[in-house]
Structures are given as structure tokens and as C-alpha cells.
Amino acid sequence: MVAVSLVKPLQSDTGTNFQFMKKQIWFLVVLMVTVIQGFSQQIDMSLVPYRQGDKWGYANPDGKVVITPKYQEANWFSEGYAAVKSGAKYGYINKAGKMIIPARYTVAKSFRKGFMPKVGKEGGDSVLFAGASLQANGYEICINTKGATMPQCPAIAENSVPENNIPVQTVVTQKNYSVPNNNGLFDKIVDDYKIGDNGETYYIALKGNRYGVFNTKFETVVPFEYDSIRVVRTGTPYLEVNKGGLYGILDQAGQVKIAPENSRVISVRGIDNKDYVIIKKDGKTYVKDIDNKLIIANGYSDIVYDGAGGFILTGNDNLRGYYFADNTTIAPKYSDIKLVNGTRYLMVKTFAGKWGYISSAGNEFFVE
């Protein structure tokens, strides 16, 4: 579900935006999604969608089935309701397994809270609503918990729209430098960064087609011996360097943290606000922090940060596993894997080509 905002996302004050949203209505746009939906709102993990063969029901976190698998699809509960597919249409059940809104929708999104202004009065109330469609073309309306069509769709907080949570990327613009070239120290300055309490500037420069770094005292802090130097500005600046096609990491003062002996380095910023480096060496992929401490010590064919707090692991047989930030690891054994946002559950694709859920402990909530 995507809200169409009348304000510019990510670039203005959230409080101001929320006040503005009280006066504006965000209309819902249809997006056809995969079999199991992702959620931007808080989902209820007290019941887990459970698949038995081709039918879906629900189990408690211990794996005991509490709602008999009989549906073609079953989504996570949210605000006490879950969208399920019965036959060719979707409806909503409660946590007792009772169908409280008949299966008559071609699209049925999860219930969430929104703001509905009172007509003729100041202020408004928080209401539960879901996006749904009665039409084959998927044109969405908003319904309440009785299944009745609402006269208008409630506004939602801007930060609950998934695409609005993507961090603004730092754009480095072309700069013109007037730094004097003392004793022919450099040929061209290409970038700069500041460190320390006094904000001392460090300059990345070219000399003889090799990159290095010098400071405001015209002291060379990184020798001019690299094929490339890139500043990573996610937190305290540090440097990705390339020397002869091998990559490494230097700290902001030019000290080697990860020696340039890797065929690949990819810097990522975790949701824990820590910096991680995915490195590839001798055909194996690992994860380190920027101080060269191994985080994922077992070498894998590939490792990708998923942006949600963990790493997707690919084994030599192209099967997928997962690493959680608390050092919990799911060994690669699935053809696909992804984290259910806001939970410690993973959605996995099995050898049979069917989707199911597993917990961070590796407990499977499906049987083939």
C-alpha cells in the first residue's frame, strides 16, 4: 500500500508534515504484491502463518497449529485481523479463526491505524482501516473493521510509508579548490572530508595518476600509491582504497584497517548504526567491521546486506541462509530467503518451490 503524499518526503520536518497531513487526504494506490505481503505497520507475532501442503492456517510460536490450514493464502495478523484467501477471493478472520469480513475482495491489505478528521469539528480520531478492492482491476477502496466502505481513506504517518524510510543519499557535488600546491604536492584535488573536534580538512588528491591524502599542514597522510580512494560518509568518514585491483579500508587518518588484499569490499551501514564491510578474498565472502574484526567468519559464495538488519548468505550450491545481527545464523538450505520486516521470522522458498516461514531459531512453520 503506497500513500500519495502532498509533501516532499525525507526533506522536511516530520512534525510539520504530520500537522499538514491532518488537513490533507492521502489516497491509496493499488500495488499488486507477491503471495505474502510485506508490512510497514507493526505485525502481531503471537500467531504465525502455517502452511500444510498447499493450505494455510496459523500456529503459535511453539509450532502448535491453532487455526486449521484451509486457506489458499494467509497473511500475518495486524490489529487483531488477518487477510486470508478462501477460494478465489480474500476476506478477514479474527484470532479465533472466525471469518468476520466475507471473502469477496480481489485485493485485501492488512489493517492499520490512520487518522480520520471529524466532519464539522476540530481534531479527529485514530481509526482502523485496510485497503481492499472489490474489482478485478484492483481499484482500491478503504474499509473499516465491519467491511463497510469508508467515505474517504484515513491519512497515515509519513514515516510508515516504506519508500519514505529510505535514507537520503549523500550527493557529492563537484568542488573547486583554491588550495596552494606547495612544492608540487599534488596535481589535482578530487574530494575532501573533515575529522576531529576542530574539523580539520583532509584532501584526496591525484599525483601522477595515483591517489593519496594530505592535510591542511600539507602533510601526506596517505601515500600517493592507490588506484582509487573513495570516502564513505555514513558516519565517521573512512576510506575505501584500491591498489592494483585489490581493495581495503583505511581510517580517516590514513591508518590501514583492512589491508588492500581483497578482490572486493562493500561498505554498508547497519540499522544499528554500525559500519560493516563485506569482503571477498580467495573466492570466499566474509563480513568484518571497519576495525578488521570478523563478524561473519565462515566464508560463503556471496553475502548481501538486506537493509533490514541482517545478511543473506549464499552457499556454494546457490542455496540461501541468513545472519542476524546477534550472531544467530540460519545455514544456507533454501532457494530464497528474506526477513519479515519488524520480526525475527524469515520467509523462505523450499525445494518444492513453495513459500513458508521459519523462526530465527530455524523452526519451520510448514510441512510439505
Coordinates of N, CA and C in Angstrom, one line a residue, residues 131-365:
G131 N -6.8 -1.3 3.1 CA -7.0 -1.1 1.7 C -7.5 -2.4 1.1
A132 N -8.6 -2.4 0.2 CA -9.2 -3.6 -0.3 C -9.8 -3.2 -1.7
S133 N -10.0 -4.2 -2.5 CA -10.7 -4.0 -3.8 C -11.7 -5.0 -4.0
L134 N -12.8 -4.6 -4.6 CA -13.9 -5.5 -5.0 C -13.9 -5.7 -6.5
Q135 N -13.0 -5.1 -7.2 CA -13.0 -5.1 -8.6 C -11.8 -6.0 -9.1
A136 N -12.0 -6.5 -10.3 CA -11.0 -7.3 -10.9 C -9.7 -6.5 -11.3
N137 N -9.9 -5.2 -11.5 CA -8.8 -4.4 -11.9 C -8.0 -3.9 -10.7
G138 N -8.4 -4.3 -9.5 CA -7.6 -4.0 -8.3 C -7.8 -2.6 -7.8
Y139 N -8.8 -1.8 -8.3 CA -9.0 -0.4 -7.8 C -9.4 -0.5 -6.3
E140 N -8.6 0.2 -5.5 CA -8.7 0.1 -4.1 C -9.7 1.1 -3.4
I141 N -10.3 0.6 -2.4 CA -11.1 1.4 -1.5 C -10.5 1.2 -0.1
C142 N -11.0 1.9 0.8 CA -10.7 1.7 2.2 C -11.9 1.2 3.0
I143 N -11.7 0.1 3.8 CA -12.8 -0.5 4.5 C -12.5 -0.4 6.0
N144 N -13.6 -0.4 6.8 CA -13.4 -0.5 8.3 C -13.5 -1.9 8.7
T145 N -13.5 -2.1 10.0 CA -13.4 -3.5 10.6 C -14.7 -4.2 10.4
K146 N -15.8 -3.5 10.0 CA -17.1 -4.2 9.6 C -17.1 -4.6 8.2
G147 N -16.1 -4.2 7.4 CA -16.2 -4.5 6.0 C -16.9 -3.4 5.2
A148 N -17.3 -2.3 5.8 CA -18.0 -1.2 5.1 C -17.0 -0.3 4.5
T149 N -17.4 0.2 3.3 CA -16.5 1.1 2.6 C -16.5 2.5 3.3
M150 N -15.4 3.0 3.5 CA -15.2 4.3 4.2 C -15.4 5.4 3.2
P151 N -16.0 6.6 3.6 CA -16.2 7.7 2.6 C -14.9 8.2 2.1
Q152 N -13.8 8.1 2.9 CA -12.5 8.6 2.4 C -11.5 7.8 3.2
C153 N -10.3 7.7 2.6 CA -9.2 6.9 3.2 C -8.5 7.8 4.3
P154 N -8.2 7.2 5.5 CA -7.5 7.9 6.5 C -6.1 8.3 6.1
A155 N -5.6 9.4 6.7 CA -4.2 9.7 6.5 C -3.4 8.8 7.3
I156 N -2.1 8.6 6.9 CA -1.2 7.8 7.7 C 0.1 8.6 7.9
A157 N 0.8 8.2 8.9 CA 2.1 8.9 9.2 C 3.0 8.7 8.1
E158 N 3.7 9.8 7.7 CA 4.6 9.7 6.6 C 5.7 8.7 6.8
N159 N 6.2 8.5 8.0 CA 7.3 7.6 8.2 C 6.9 6.1 8.1
S160 N 5.6 5.9 8.0 CA 5.1 4.5 7.8 C 5.1 4.0 6.4
V161 N 5.3 5.0 5.4 CA 5.4 4.6 4.0 C 6.8 4.1 3.7
P162 N 6.9 2.8 3.3 CA 8.2 2.2 3.2 C 9.2 3.0 2.4
E163 N 8.8 3.6 1.2 CA 9.8 4.3 0.4 C 10.3 5.6 1.1
N164 N 9.5 6.1 2.1 CA 9.9 7.3 2.8 C 10.9 7.0 3.8
N165 N 11.2 5.7 4.1 CA 12.1 5.3 5.1 C 13.5 5.1 4.5
I166 N 13.7 5.2 3.2 CA 15.0 5.1 2.6 C 15.8 6.3 2.9
P167 N 17.0 6.1 3.5 CA 17.8 7.3 3.8 C 18.1 8.2 2.6
V168 N 18.2 9.5 2.8 CA 18.6 10.4 1.7 C 20.1 10.1 1.4
Q169 N 20.4 9.8 0.2 CA 21.8 9.6 -0.2 C 22.6 10.9 -0.2
T170 N 23.8 10.8 0.3 CA 24.7 12.0 0.2 C 25.2 12.1 -1.2
V171 N 25.0 13.3 -1.7 CA 25.4 13.6 -3.1 C 26.6 14.5 -3.0
V172 N 27.8 14.1 -3.5 CA 29.0 14.9 -3.5 C 29.0 15.7 -4.8
T173 N 28.9 17.0 -4.7 CA 29.0 17.8 -5.9 C 30.4 18.2 -6.2
Q174 N 30.6 18.6 -7.5 CA 31.9 19.0 -7.9 C 32.3 20.2 -7.2
K175 N 33.5 20.2 -6.6 CA 34.0 21.3 -5.9 C 35.2 22.0 -6.6
N176 N 35.4 23.3 -6.4 CA 36.6 24.0 -6.9 C 37.4 24.3 -5.7
Y177 N 38.7 23.9 -5.8 CA 39.6 24.1 -4.7 C 40.6 25.2 -5.0
S178 N 40.9 26.0 -4.0 CA 41.9 27.1 -4.2 C 43.1 26.9 -3.2
V179 N 43.3 25.6 -2.9 CA 44.4 25.2 -2.0 C 45.8 25.4 -2.8
P180 N 46.7 26.1 -2.2 CA 48.0 26.3 -2.9 C 48.8 24.9 -3.0
N181 N 49.4 24.7 -4.1 CA 50.1 23.5 -4.4 C 51.5 23.6 -3.9
N182 N 51.7 23.5 -2.6 CA 53.1 23.6 -2.1 C 54.0 22.6 -2.6
N183 N 55.1 23.0 -3.2 CA 56.2 22.1 -3.6 C 55.7 21.0 -4.6
G184 N 54.6 21.3 -5.3 CA 54.1 20.3 -6.3 C 53.6 19.0 -5.6
L185 N 53.0 19.2 -4.4 CA 52.5 18.0 -3.6 C 51.5 17.2 -4.4
F186 N 50.6 17.9 -5.2 CA 49.6 17.2 -5.9 C 49.4 17.8 -7.3
D187 N 48.7 17.0 -8.1 CA 48.3 17.5 -9.5 C 46.8 18.1 -9.4
K188 N 46.0 17.4 -8.7 CA 44.6 17.8 -8.6 C 43.9 17.3 -7.4
I189 N 43.1 18.1 -6.7 CA 42.3 17.7 -5.6 C 41.0 17.2 -6.1
V190 N 40.5 16.0 -5.7 CA 39.3 15.5 -6.2 C 38.2 15.4 -5.2
D191 N 38.5 15.4 -3.9 CA 37.5 15.3 -2.8 C 38.1 15.8 -1.5
D192 N 37.3 15.9 -0.5 CA 37.8 16.3 0.9 C 36.8 15.8 1.9
Y193 N 37.3 15.7 3.1 CA 36.4 15.3 4.3 C 37.0 16.0 5.5
K194 N 36.2 16.1 6.6 CA 36.6 16.7 7.8 C 36.6 15.6 8.9
I195 N 37.5 15.7 9.9 CA 37.5 14.8 11.0 C 38.0 15.6 12.3
G196 N 37.7 15.0 13.4 CA 38.2 15.6 14.7 C 37.3 16.7 15.1
D197 N 37.5 17.1 16.4 CA 36.7 18.2 17.0 C 36.9 19.5 16.4
N198 N 38.1 19.7 15.8 CA 38.4 21.0 15.2 C 38.0 21.0 13.7
G199 N 37.5 19.9 13.2 CA 37.0 19.8 11.8 C 38.1 20.0 10.8
E200 N 39.3 19.5 11.1 CA 40.4 19.6 10.2 C 40.0 18.9 8.8
T201 N 40.4 19.6 7.8 CA 40.1 19.1 6.4 C 41.2 18.2 5.9
Y202 N 40.8 17.1 5.3 CA 41.8 16.2 4.6 C 41.4 16.2 3.1
Y203 N 42.4 16.3 2.3 CA 42.1 16.4 0.8 C 42.6 15.1 0.1
I204 N 41.7 14.5 -0.7 CA 42.0 13.4 -1.6 C 42.5 14.0 -2.9
A205 N 43.7 13.6 -3.3 CA 44.2 14.2 -4.5 C 44.9 13.2 -5.4
L206 N 45.1 13.7 -6.6 CA 45.9 12.9 -7.6 C 47.3 13.5 -7.8
K207 N 48.2 12.6 -8.0 CA 49.5 13.0 -8.4 C 50.1 11.8 -9.2
G208 N 50.4 12.1 -10.5 CA 51.0 11.1 -11.3 C 50.0 9.9 -11.5
N209 N 48.7 10.2 -11.6 CA 47.7 9.2 -11.8 C 47.6 8.3 -10.6
R210 N 48.0 8.7 -9.5 CA 47.9 7.9 -8.2 C 47.2 8.8 -7.2
Y211 N 46.4 8.1 -6.4 CA 45.6 8.9 -5.4 C 46.3 8.8 -4.0
G212 N 46.2 9.9 -3.2 CA 46.7 10.0 -1.9 C 45.9 11.0 -1.1
V213 N 46.3 11.2 0.2 CA 45.6 12.2 1.0 C 46.6 13.1 1.7
F214 N 46.3 14.4 1.8 CA 47.1 15.2 2.6 C 46.2 16.1 3.5
N215 N 46.8 16.7 4.5 CA 46.0 17.5 5.4 C 46.3 19.0 5.2
T216 N 45.8 19.8 6.1 CA 45.9 21.3 5.9 C 47.3 21.8 6.2
K217 N 48.1 20.9 6.8 CA 49.5 21.3 7.0 C 50.4 20.8 5.9
F218 N 49.7 20.3 4.8 CA 50.4 19.8 3.6 C 51.3 18.6 4.0
E219 N 50.8 17.8 4.9 CA 51.5 16.6 5.3 C 50.8 15.4 4.6
T220 N 51.5 14.6 3.9 CA 50.9 13.4 3.3 C 50.5 12.4 4.3
V221 N 49.2 12.1 4.4 CA 48.7 11.1 5.4 C 48.4 9.8 4.8
V222 N 48.2 9.8 3.5 CA 48.0 8.5 2.7 C 48.9 8.7 1.5
P223 N 49.9 7.8 1.4 CA 50.8 7.9 0.2 C 50.1 7.9 -1.1
F224 N 50.7 8.5 -2.1 CA 50.1 8.6 -3.4 C 50.5 7.3 -4.2
E225 N 49.8 6.2 -3.8 CA 50.1 4.9 -4.4 C 48.9 4.1 -4.7
Y226 N 47.7 4.7 -4.6 CA 46.5 4.0 -4.8 C 45.8 4.3 -6.2
D227 N 45.1 3.3 -6.7 CA 44.4 3.5 -8.0 C 43.1 4.2 -7.8
S228 N 42.6 4.1 -6.6 CA 41.4 4.9 -6.3 C 41.2 5.0 -4.8
I229 N 40.6 6.1 -4.4 CA 40.2 6.3 -3.0 C 38.8 6.9 -2.9
R230 N 38.0 6.2 -2.1 CA 36.6 6.7 -2.0 C 36.3 6.9 -0.6
V231 N 35.6 8.1 -0.3 CA 35.2 8.4 1.1 C 33.9 7.8 1.4
V232 N 33.8 7.1 2.5 CA 32.5 6.5 3.0 C 32.0 7.4 4.1
R233 N 30.9 8.1 3.9 CA 30.4 9.1 4.8 C 29.2 8.7 5.6
T234 N 29.0 7.5 5.8 CA 27.8 7.0 6.6 C 27.8 7.4 8.0
G235 N 29.0 7.6 8.6 CA 29.2 8.0 10.0 C 30.5 8.8 10.0
T236 N 31.4 8.4 10.9 CA 32.8 9.0 10.9 C 33.4 8.6 9.6
P237 N 33.9 9.5 8.8 CA 34.4 9.1 7.4 C 35.6 8.1 7.5
Y238 N 35.6 7.2 6.6 CA 36.7 6.3 6.4 C 36.8 6.1 4.9
L239 N 37.9 5.4 4.5 CA 38.3 5.3 3.1 C 38.3 3.9 2.5
E240 N 37.7 3.7 1.4 CA 37.8 2.5 0.6 C 38.9 2.8 -0.4
V241 N 39.9 1.9 -0.4 CA 41.1 2.1 -1.3 C 41.2 0.9 -2.3
N242 N 41.8 1.2 -3.4 CA 42.1 0.2 -4.4 C 43.6 0.3 -4.8
K243 N 44.3 -0.8 -4.7 CA 45.7 -0.8 -5.0 C 46.0 -2.0 -5.9
G244 N 46.2 -1.8 -7.2 CA 46.5 -2.9 -8.1 C 45.3 -3.8 -8.2
G245 N 44.1 -3.3 -8.1 CA 42.9 -4.2 -8.3 C 42.5 -4.9 -7.0
L246 N 43.2 -4.7 -5.9 CA 42.9 -5.2 -4.6 C 42.4 -4.1 -3.7
Y247 N 41.4 -4.4 -2.8 CA 40.7 -3.4 -2.1 C 40.9 -3.6 -0.6
G248 N 40.8 -2.4 0.1 CA 40.9 -2.4 1.6 C 40.3 -1.2 2.2
I249 N 40.5 -1.0 3.5 CA 39.9 0.1 4.2 C 41.0 0.8 5.0
L250 N 41.0 2.1 5.0 CA 41.8 3.0 5.8 C 40.9 3.8 6.7
D251 N 41.4 4.2 7.9 CA 40.6 5.1 8.7 C 40.8 6.5 8.2
Q252 N 40.1 7.4 8.9 CA 40.1 8.8 8.4 C 41.4 9.5 8.4
A253 N 42.3 8.9 9.3 CA 43.7 9.5 9.4 C 44.7 8.7 8.5
G254 N 44.2 7.8 7.7 CA 45.1 7.1 6.8 C 45.7 5.8 7.3
Q255 N 45.3 5.4 8.5 CA 45.8 4.1 9.1 C 45.1 2.9 8.4
V256 N 45.9 1.9 8.1 CA 45.3 0.7 7.4 C 44.5 -0.1 8.4
K257 N 43.2 -0.3 8.1 CA 42.3 -1.1 9.0 C 42.1 -2.5 8.4
I258 N 41.8 -2.5 7.1 CA 41.7 -3.8 6.4 C 42.6 -3.7 5.2
A259 N 43.7 -4.5 5.2 CA 44.7 -4.4 4.2 C 44.1 -4.6 2.8
P260 N 44.7 -3.8 1.8 CA 44.2 -4.0 0.4 C 44.7 -5.3 -0.2
E261 N 44.0 -6.3 0.1 CA 44.3 -7.7 -0.4 C 43.1 -8.5 -0.7
N262 N 42.0 -7.7 -0.9 CA 40.7 -8.4 -1.2 C 40.2 -8.0 -2.6
S263 N 39.5 -9.0 -3.3 CA 39.1 -8.7 -4.6 C 37.8 -7.9 -4.6
R264 N 37.2 -7.7 -3.4 CA 36.0 -6.8 -3.3 C 35.9 -6.3 -1.9
V265 N 35.4 -5.1 -1.7 CA 35.0 -4.6 -0.4 C 33.7 -3.8 -0.7
I266 N 32.7 -4.0 0.1 CA 31.4 -3.2 0.0 C 31.1 -2.8 1.4
S267 N 31.1 -1.5 1.6 CA 30.8 -0.9 2.9 C 29.3 -0.7 3.1
V268 N 28.7 -1.1 4.2 CA 27.3 -0.9 4.5 C 27.1 -0.4 5.9
R269 N 26.1 0.4 6.1 CA 25.7 0.9 7.4 C 24.5 0.2 7.9
G270 N 24.7 -0.5 9.0 CA 23.6 -1.3 9.6 C 22.5 -0.4 10.3
I271 N 21.4 -1.0 10.5 CA 20.3 -0.3 11.2 C 20.7 0.0 12.7
D272 N 21.8 -0.7 13.1 CA 22.3 -0.5 14.5 C 23.3 0.7 14.5
N273 N 23.4 1.4 13.3 CA 24.3 2.5 13.1 C 25.8 2.1 13.2
K274 N 26.1 0.9 12.9 CA 27.5 0.4 12.9 C 27.9 0.2 11.4
D275 N 29.1 0.3 11.1 CA 29.6 0.1 9.8 C 30.2 -1.3 9.6
Y276 N 29.8 -1.9 8.5 CA 30.3 -3.3 8.2 C 30.9 -3.2 6.8
V277 N 31.8 -4.2 6.6 CA 32.4 -4.3 5.3 C 32.3 -5.7 4.8
I278 N 31.6 -5.9 3.7 CA 31.6 -7.2 3.0 C 32.8 -7.3 2.2
I279 N 33.6 -8.3 2.4 CA 34.9 -8.5 1.7 C 34.9 -9.9 1.0
K280 N 35.5 -9.9 -0.1 CA 35.7 -11.2 -0.9 C 37.2 -11.4 -1.1
K281 N 37.7 -12.6 -0.7 CA 39.1 -12.9 -0.8 C 39.2 -14.4 -1.1
D282 N 40.0 -14.7 -2.0 CA 40.3 -16.1 -2.4 C 38.9 -16.9 -2.7
G283 N 38.0 -16.2 -3.3 CA 36.8 -16.8 -3.7 C 35.7 -16.9 -2.6
K284 N 36.0 -16.5 -1.4 CA 35.1 -16.6 -0.3 C 34.7 -15.2 0.2
T285 N 33.5 -15.1 0.7 CA 33.0 -13.8 1.1 C 32.8 -13.8 2.6
Y286 N 33.2 -12.7 3.3 CA 33.1 -12.6 4.7 C 32.5 -11.2 5.1
V287 N 32.3 -11.0 6.4 CA 31.9 -9.7 6.8 C 32.8 -9.3 8.0
K288 N 33.3 -8.1 8.0 CA 34.1 -7.5 9.1 C 33.6 -6.2 9.5
D289 N 34.0 -5.7 10.7 CA 33.7 -4.3 11.0 C 34.9 -3.5 10.5
I290 N 34.9 -2.2 10.6 CA 36.0 -1.4 9.9 C 37.2 -1.5 10.7
D291 N 37.2 -2.1 11.9 CA 38.5 -2.4 12.6 C 39.0 -3.7 12.4
N292 N 38.5 -4.4 11.3 CA 39.1 -5.7 10.8 C 38.7 -6.9 11.7
K293 N 37.7 -6.7 12.6 CA 37.2 -7.8 13.4 C 36.2 -8.6 12.5
L294 N 36.3 -9.9 12.5 CA 35.4 -10.8 11.7 C 34.1 -10.8 12.4
I295 N 33.0 -10.5 11.6 CA 31.7 -10.6 12.1 C 31.0 -11.9 11.6
I296 N 31.2 -12.2 10.3 CA 30.8 -13.5 9.7 C 32.1 -14.1 9.2
A297 N 32.5 -15.1 10.0 CA 33.9 -15.7 9.8 C 33.9 -16.8 8.8
N298 N 32.7 -17.5 8.7 CA 32.6 -18.6 7.7 C 32.5 -18.0 6.3
G299 N 33.4 -18.5 5.4 CA 33.3 -17.9 4.0 C 32.2 -18.5 3.3
Y300 N 31.5 -17.6 2.5 CA 30.3 -18.0 1.7 C 30.6 -17.6 0.3
S301 N 29.8 -18.2 -0.6 CA 29.9 -17.8 -2.0 C 29.6 -16.3 -2.2
D302 N 28.6 -15.8 -1.5 CA 28.2 -14.4 -1.6 C 27.5 -14.0 -0.3
I303 N 27.6 -12.8 0.1 CA 26.9 -12.2 1.2 C 26.3 -10.9 0.8
V304 N 25.0 -10.6 1.1 CA 24.4 -9.4 0.7 C 23.7 -8.8 2.0
Y305 N 23.9 -7.5 2.3 CA 23.2 -6.9 3.4 C 21.7 -6.6 2.9
D306 N 20.7 -7.0 3.7 CA 19.4 -6.9 3.2 C 18.7 -5.5 3.6
G307 N 19.4 -4.6 4.3 CA 18.9 -3.3 4.6 C 17.9 -3.4 5.8
A308 N 17.6 -4.6 6.3 CA 16.7 -4.7 7.4 C 17.4 -5.1 8.7
G309 N 18.7 -5.2 8.7 CA 19.5 -5.6 9.9 C 20.2 -6.9 9.8
G310 N 20.1 -7.6 8.7 CA 20.8 -8.9 8.6 C 21.5 -9.1 7.2
F311 N 22.1 -10.2 7.1 CA 22.8 -10.5 5.8 C 22.3 -11.8 5.2
I312 N 22.0 -11.8 3.9 CA 21.6 -13.0 3.2 C 22.9 -13.7 2.8
L313 N 23.0 -15.0 3.2 CA 24.2 -15.8 2.9 C 23.9 -16.7 1.7
T314 N 24.8 -16.9 0.8 CA 24.7 -17.8 -0.3 C 25.8 -18.8 -0.3
G315 N 25.4 -20.1 -0.2 CA 26.3 -21.2 -0.2 C 26.9 -21.5 -1.6
N316 N 27.8 -22.5 -1.6 CA 28.4 -22.9 -2.9 C 27.4 -23.5 -3.8
D317 N 26.3 -24.1 -3.3 CA 25.2 -24.7 -4.1 C 24.1 -23.7 -4.4
N318 N 24.4 -22.4 -4.2 CA 23.5 -21.3 -4.5 C 22.2 -21.3 -3.6
L319 N 22.3 -22.1 -2.5 CA 21.2 -22.0 -1.6 C 21.4 -20.8 -0.6
R320 N 20.3 -20.3 0.0 CA 20.3 -19.1 0.8 C 20.2 -19.4 2.3
G321 N 20.9 -18.7 3.1 CA 20.7 -18.7 4.5 C 20.7 -17.2 5.0
Y322 N 20.8 -17.0 6.3 CA 20.6 -15.7 6.9 C 21.4 -15.5 8.2
Y323 N 22.0 -14.3 8.3 CA 22.7 -14.0 9.5 C 22.0 -12.8 10.2
F324 N 21.6 -13.0 11.5 CA 21.1 -11.9 12.3 C 22.2 -11.2 13.0
A325 N 21.9 -9.9 13.3 CA 23.0 -9.1 14.0 C 23.4 -9.6 15.3
D326 N 22.6 -10.5 16.0 CA 23.0 -11.0 17.3 C 23.9 -12.3 17.1
N327 N 24.4 -12.5 16.0 CA 25.2 -13.7 15.7 C 24.4 -15.0 15.5
T328 N 23.1 -14.9 15.4 CA 22.3 -16.1 15.0 C 22.4 -16.3 13.5
T329 N 22.7 -17.6 13.2 CA 22.8 -17.9 11.7 C 21.9 -19.0 11.3
I330 N 21.2 -18.8 10.2 CA 20.5 -19.9 9.5 C 21.3 -20.4 8.4
A331 N 21.7 -21.6 8.4 CA 22.6 -22.2 7.4 C 21.9 -22.2 6.0
P332 N 22.6 -21.9 4.9 CA 22.0 -21.9 3.6 C 21.4 -23.3 3.2
K333 N 20.1 -23.3 3.1 CA 19.4 -24.5 2.7 C 18.1 -24.3 2.0
Y334 N 17.8 -23.0 1.6 CA 16.6 -22.6 1.0 C 16.9 -21.9 -0.4
S335 N 16.0 -22.0 -1.3 CA 16.3 -21.4 -2.6 C 16.1 -19.9 -2.6
D336 N 15.4 -19.4 -1.6 CA 15.3 -17.9 -1.5 C 15.0 -17.7 0.0
I337 N 15.3 -16.5 0.5 CA 15.1 -16.2 1.9 C 15.0 -14.7 2.0
K338 N 14.1 -14.2 2.9 CA 14.0 -12.8 3.2 C 13.4 -12.6 4.6
L339 N 13.8 -11.5 5.3 CA 13.3 -11.2 6.6 C 11.9 -10.6 6.5
V340 N 11.1 -11.0 7.4 CA 9.8 -10.3 7.6 C 10.0 -9.1 8.4
N341 N 9.9 -7.9 7.8 CA 10.2 -6.7 8.5 C 9.6 -6.5 9.8
G342 N 10.4 -6.1 10.8 CA 9.9 -5.9 12.2 C 9.8 -7.2 13.0
T343 N 10.3 -8.3 12.5 CA 10.2 -9.5 13.2 C 11.5 -10.3 13.2
R344 N 11.6 -11.4 13.8 CA 12.7 -12.3 13.7 C 12.3 -13.6 13.0
Y345 N 11.3 -13.4 12.1 CA 10.9 -14.5 11.2 C 11.4 -14.3 9.8
L346 N 11.6 -15.4 9.1 CA 12.1 -15.3 7.7 C 11.1 -16.0 6.8
M347 N 10.9 -15.4 5.7 CA 10.1 -16.1 4.6 C 11.0 -16.8 3.7
V348 N 10.8 -18.1 3.5 CA 11.8 -18.9 2.7 C 11.0 -19.7 1.6
K349 N 11.8 -20.0 0.6 CA 11.3 -20.8 -0.5 C 12.0 -22.1 -0.5
T350 N 11.2 -23.2 -0.5 CA 11.7 -24.5 -0.3 C 12.1 -25.1 -1.7
F351 N 12.6 -26.4 -1.6 CA 13.0 -27.1 -2.8 C 11.7 -27.3 -3.7
A352 N 10.6 -27.4 -3.0 CA 9.3 -27.7 -3.8 C 8.8 -26.4 -4.4
G353 N 9.5 -25.3 -4.3 CA 9.1 -24.1 -4.9 C 8.0 -23.4 -4.2
K354 N 7.7 -23.7 -2.9 CA 6.6 -23.1 -2.1 C 7.2 -22.3 -1.0
W355 N 6.5 -21.2 -0.6 CA 6.9 -20.3 0.4 C 6.4 -20.8 1.8
G356 N 7.2 -20.5 2.8 CA 6.8 -20.8 4.2 C 7.6 -19.9 5.1
Y357 N 7.4 -20.0 6.4 CA 8.1 -19.2 7.4 C 8.9 -20.1 8.3
I358 N 10.1 -19.5 8.8 CA 10.9 -20.1 9.8 C 11.2 -19.0 10.8
S359 N 11.5 -19.5 12.1 CA 11.9 -18.6 13.1 C 13.4 -18.4 13.1
S360 N 13.9 -17.4 13.9 CA 15.4 -17.2 13.9 C 16.1 -18.4 14.5
A361 N 15.4 -19.3 15.2 CA 16.0 -20.5 15.7 C 16.0 -21.6 14.7
G362 N 15.4 -21.3 13.5 CA 15.4 -22.3 12.4 C 14.2 -23.2 12.5
N363 N 13.2 -23.0 13.3 CA 12.0 -23.8 13.4 C 11.1 -23.5 12.2
E364 N 10.7 -24.5 11.5 CA 9.9 -24.3 10.2 C 8.4 -24.4 10.5
F365 N 7.7 -23.4 10.0 CA 6.2 -23.3 10.2 C 5.5 -23.8 8.9

